[in-house]
Short mmCIF file of C-alpha atoms in Angstrom, two decimals:
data_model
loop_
_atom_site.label_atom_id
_atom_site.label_comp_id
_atom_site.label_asym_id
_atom_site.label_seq_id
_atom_site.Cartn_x
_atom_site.Cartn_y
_atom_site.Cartn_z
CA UNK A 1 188.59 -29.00 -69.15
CA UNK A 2 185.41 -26.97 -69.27
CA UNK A 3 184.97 -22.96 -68.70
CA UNK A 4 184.61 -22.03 -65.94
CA UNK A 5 181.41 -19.82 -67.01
CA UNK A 6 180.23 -23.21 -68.61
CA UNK A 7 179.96 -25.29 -65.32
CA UNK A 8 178.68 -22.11 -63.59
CA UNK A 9 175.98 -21.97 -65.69
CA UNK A 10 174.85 -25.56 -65.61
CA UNK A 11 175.25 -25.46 -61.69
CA UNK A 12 172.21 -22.58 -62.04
CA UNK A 13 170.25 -24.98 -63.99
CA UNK A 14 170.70 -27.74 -61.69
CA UNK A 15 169.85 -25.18 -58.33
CA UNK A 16 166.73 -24.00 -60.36
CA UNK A 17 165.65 -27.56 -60.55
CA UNK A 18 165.99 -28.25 -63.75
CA UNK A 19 167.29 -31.67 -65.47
CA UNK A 20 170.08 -32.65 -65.59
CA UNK A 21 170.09 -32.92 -69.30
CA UNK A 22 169.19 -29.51 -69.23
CA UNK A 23 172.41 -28.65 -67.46
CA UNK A 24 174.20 -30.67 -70.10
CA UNK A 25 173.32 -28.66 -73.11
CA UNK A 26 176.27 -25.83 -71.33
CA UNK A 27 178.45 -28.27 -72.29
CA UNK A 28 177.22 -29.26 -75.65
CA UNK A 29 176.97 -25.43 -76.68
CA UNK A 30 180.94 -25.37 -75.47
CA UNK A 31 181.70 -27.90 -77.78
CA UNK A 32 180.02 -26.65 -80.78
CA UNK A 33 182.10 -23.33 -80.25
CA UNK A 34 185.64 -25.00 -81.62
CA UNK A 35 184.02 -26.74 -84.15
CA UNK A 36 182.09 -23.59 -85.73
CA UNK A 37 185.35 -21.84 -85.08
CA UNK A 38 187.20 -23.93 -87.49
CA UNK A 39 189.48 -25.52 -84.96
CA UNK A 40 188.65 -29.44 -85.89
CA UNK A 41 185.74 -30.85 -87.29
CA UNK A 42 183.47 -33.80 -86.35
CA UNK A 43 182.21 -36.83 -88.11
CA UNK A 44 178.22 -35.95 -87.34
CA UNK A 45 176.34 -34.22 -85.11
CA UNK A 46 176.09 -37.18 -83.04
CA UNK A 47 179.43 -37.31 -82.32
CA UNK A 48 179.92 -33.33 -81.68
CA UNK A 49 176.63 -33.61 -78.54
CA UNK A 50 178.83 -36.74 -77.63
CA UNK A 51 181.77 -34.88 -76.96
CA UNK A 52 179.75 -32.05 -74.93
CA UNK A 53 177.77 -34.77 -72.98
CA UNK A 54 180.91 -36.64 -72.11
CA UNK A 55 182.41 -33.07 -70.92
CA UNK A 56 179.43 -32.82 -69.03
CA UNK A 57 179.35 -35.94 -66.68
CA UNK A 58 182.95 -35.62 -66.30
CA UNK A 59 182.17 -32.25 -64.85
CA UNK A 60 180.06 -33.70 -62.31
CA UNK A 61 176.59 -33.80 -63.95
CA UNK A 62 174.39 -36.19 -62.96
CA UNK A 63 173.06 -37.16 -66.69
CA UNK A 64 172.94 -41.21 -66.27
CA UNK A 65 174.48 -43.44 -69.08
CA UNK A 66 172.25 -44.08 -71.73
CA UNK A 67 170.76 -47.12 -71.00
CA UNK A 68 171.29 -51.23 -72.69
CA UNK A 69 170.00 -51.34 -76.19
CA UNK A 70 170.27 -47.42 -76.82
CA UNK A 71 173.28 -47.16 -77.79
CA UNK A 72 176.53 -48.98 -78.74
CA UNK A 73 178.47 -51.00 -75.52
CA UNK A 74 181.55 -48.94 -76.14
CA UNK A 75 179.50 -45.72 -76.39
CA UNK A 76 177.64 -46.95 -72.78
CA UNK A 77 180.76 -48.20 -71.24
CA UNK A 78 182.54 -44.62 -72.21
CA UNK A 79 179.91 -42.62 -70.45
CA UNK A 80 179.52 -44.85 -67.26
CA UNK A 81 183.66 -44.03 -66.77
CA UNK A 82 182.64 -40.40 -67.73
CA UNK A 83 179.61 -40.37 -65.58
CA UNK A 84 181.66 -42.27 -62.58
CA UNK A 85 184.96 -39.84 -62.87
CA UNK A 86 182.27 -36.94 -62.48
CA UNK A 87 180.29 -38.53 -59.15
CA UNK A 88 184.01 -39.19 -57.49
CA UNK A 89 183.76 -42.98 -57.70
CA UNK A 90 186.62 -43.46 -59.85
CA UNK A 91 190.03 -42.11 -60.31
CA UNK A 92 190.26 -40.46 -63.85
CA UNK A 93 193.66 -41.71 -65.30
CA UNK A 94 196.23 -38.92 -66.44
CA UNK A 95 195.69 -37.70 -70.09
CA UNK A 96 198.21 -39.22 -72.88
CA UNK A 97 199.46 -36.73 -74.40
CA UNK A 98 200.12 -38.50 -77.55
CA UNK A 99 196.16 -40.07 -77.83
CA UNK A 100 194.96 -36.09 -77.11
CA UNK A 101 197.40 -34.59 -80.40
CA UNK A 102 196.13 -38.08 -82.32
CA UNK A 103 192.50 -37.29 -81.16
CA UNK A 104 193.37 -33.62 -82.36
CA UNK A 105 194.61 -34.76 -85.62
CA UNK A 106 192.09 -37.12 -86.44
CA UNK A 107 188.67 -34.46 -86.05
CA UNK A 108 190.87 -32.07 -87.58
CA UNK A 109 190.39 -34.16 -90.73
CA UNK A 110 186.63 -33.67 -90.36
CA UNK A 111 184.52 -30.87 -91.87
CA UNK A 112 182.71 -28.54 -89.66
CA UNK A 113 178.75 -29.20 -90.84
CA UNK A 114 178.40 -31.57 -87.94
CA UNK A 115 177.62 -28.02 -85.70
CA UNK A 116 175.34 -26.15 -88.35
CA UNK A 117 172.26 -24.96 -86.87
CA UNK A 118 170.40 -26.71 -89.77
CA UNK A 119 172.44 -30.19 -88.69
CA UNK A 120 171.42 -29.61 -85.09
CA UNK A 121 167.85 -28.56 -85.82
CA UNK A 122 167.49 -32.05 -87.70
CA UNK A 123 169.52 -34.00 -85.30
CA UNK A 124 166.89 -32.38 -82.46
CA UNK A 125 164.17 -33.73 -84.79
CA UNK A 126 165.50 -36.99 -85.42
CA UNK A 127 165.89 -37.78 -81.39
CA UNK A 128 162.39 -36.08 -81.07
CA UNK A 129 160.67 -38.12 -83.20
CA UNK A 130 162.21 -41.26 -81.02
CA UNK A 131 160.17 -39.76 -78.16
CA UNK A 132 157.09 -40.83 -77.07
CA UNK A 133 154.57 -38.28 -78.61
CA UNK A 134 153.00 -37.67 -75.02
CA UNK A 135 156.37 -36.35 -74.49
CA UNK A 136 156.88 -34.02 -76.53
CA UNK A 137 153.82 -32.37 -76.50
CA UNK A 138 152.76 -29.05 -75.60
CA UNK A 139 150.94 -30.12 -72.66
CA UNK A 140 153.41 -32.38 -71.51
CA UNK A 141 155.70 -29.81 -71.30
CA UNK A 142 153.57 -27.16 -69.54
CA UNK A 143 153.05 -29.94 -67.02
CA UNK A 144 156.92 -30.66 -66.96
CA UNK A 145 157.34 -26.63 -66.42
CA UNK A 146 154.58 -26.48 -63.78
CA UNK A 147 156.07 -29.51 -61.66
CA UNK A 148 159.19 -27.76 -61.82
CA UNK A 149 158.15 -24.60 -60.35
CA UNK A 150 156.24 -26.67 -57.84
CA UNK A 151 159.64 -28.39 -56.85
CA UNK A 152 161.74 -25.12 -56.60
CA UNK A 153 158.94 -23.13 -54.41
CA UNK A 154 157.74 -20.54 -57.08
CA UNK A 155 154.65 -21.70 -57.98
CA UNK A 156 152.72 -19.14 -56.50
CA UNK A 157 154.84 -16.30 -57.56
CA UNK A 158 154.40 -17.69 -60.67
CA UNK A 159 151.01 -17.21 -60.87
CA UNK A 160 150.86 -14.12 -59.64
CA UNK A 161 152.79 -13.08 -62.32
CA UNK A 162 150.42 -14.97 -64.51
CA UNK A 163 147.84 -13.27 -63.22
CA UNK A 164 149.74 -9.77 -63.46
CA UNK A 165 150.15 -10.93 -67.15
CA UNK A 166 146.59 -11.65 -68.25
CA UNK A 167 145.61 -8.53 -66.54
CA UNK A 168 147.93 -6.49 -68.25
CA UNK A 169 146.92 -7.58 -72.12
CA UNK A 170 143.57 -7.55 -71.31
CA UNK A 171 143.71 -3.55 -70.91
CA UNK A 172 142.31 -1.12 -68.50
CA UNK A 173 138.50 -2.09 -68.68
CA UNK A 174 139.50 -5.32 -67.34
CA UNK A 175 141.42 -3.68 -64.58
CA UNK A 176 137.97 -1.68 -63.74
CA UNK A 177 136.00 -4.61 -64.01
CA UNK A 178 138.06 -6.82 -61.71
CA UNK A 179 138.51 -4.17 -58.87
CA UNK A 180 134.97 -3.71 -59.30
CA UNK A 181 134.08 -7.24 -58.62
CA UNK A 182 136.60 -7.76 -56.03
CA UNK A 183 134.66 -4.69 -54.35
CA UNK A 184 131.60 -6.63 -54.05
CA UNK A 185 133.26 -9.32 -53.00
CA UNK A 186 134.71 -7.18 -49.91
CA UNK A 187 131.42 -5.97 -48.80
#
């Protein structure tokens, strides 16, 4: 079961109109906690974001199952019960308590490098480098960020504080300058 600060925060991610993978990464950051902590251990990074994603769309997230091809069956049959549980389409089924202490035991076993920031930072580099290039790019993403704000209604503050921004760096003969022209403008 999640925190209740976790789903609270990926609820604000998904009112400020933000993806839902974006919401997710709550839930991945939750799971990385017990592992760091020294509680259990996972067999790879993969499988430590697996466990946060799964909490996630159980949670209600809207984060589709990865699709055919991406990953393995079992992996995309997991997450469409996951995904399904969280959307109210299916009943979850009451936890064994036996297959939870076995679960337990078994990543107990594991070692705790699977939530490293250097295992993470690769792992992040690894699925980036999956990506299409135009993706991940700089300018993709300002265009991702400015579609966003279009979406959720801020644009225009946004640029205003833009504005407020590039006026403020600039100094106070800029300031001059532009009241000066804006005076012209006026008259």
């Amino acid at each position: 079961m999640p925190e209740k600060k976790t789903l609270e925060r990926a609820k604000e991610d998904l009112r400020e109109g933000k993806q839902p993978s974006t919401a997710a990464d709550e839930f991945v950051r939750e799971a990385m906690e017990p592992i760091r902590e020294g509680k259990h251990g996972a067999k790879s990074t993969k499988q430590a974001i697996a466990i946060g994603l799964s909490k996630a769309r159980r949670a209600g997230i809207p984060l589709e199952p990865p699709g055919e091809g991406q990953t393995s069956e079992r992996t995309r049959e997991s997450a469409e019960r996951a995904y399904e549980i969280g959307q109210g389409e299916r009943e979850p089924r009451a936890p064994s308590r036996k297959r939870a202490q076995a679960t337990l035991r078994a990543l107990k076993h594991e070692g705790g490098r699977a939530a490293s920031k250097t295992a993470l930072s690769r792992q992040a580099k690894r699925s980036a480098r999956q990506r299409q290039g135009t993706s991940r790019s700089p300018k993709a993403a300002a265009r991702r960020g400015a579609a966003t704000r279009v979406r959720t209604g801020i644009a225009t503050e946004a640029a205003r504080k833009a504005a407020r921004t590039r006026m403020r760096r600039r100094g106070p003969t800029a300031k001059s300058r532009a009241t000066k022209v804006a005076g012209t403008r006026r008259s």
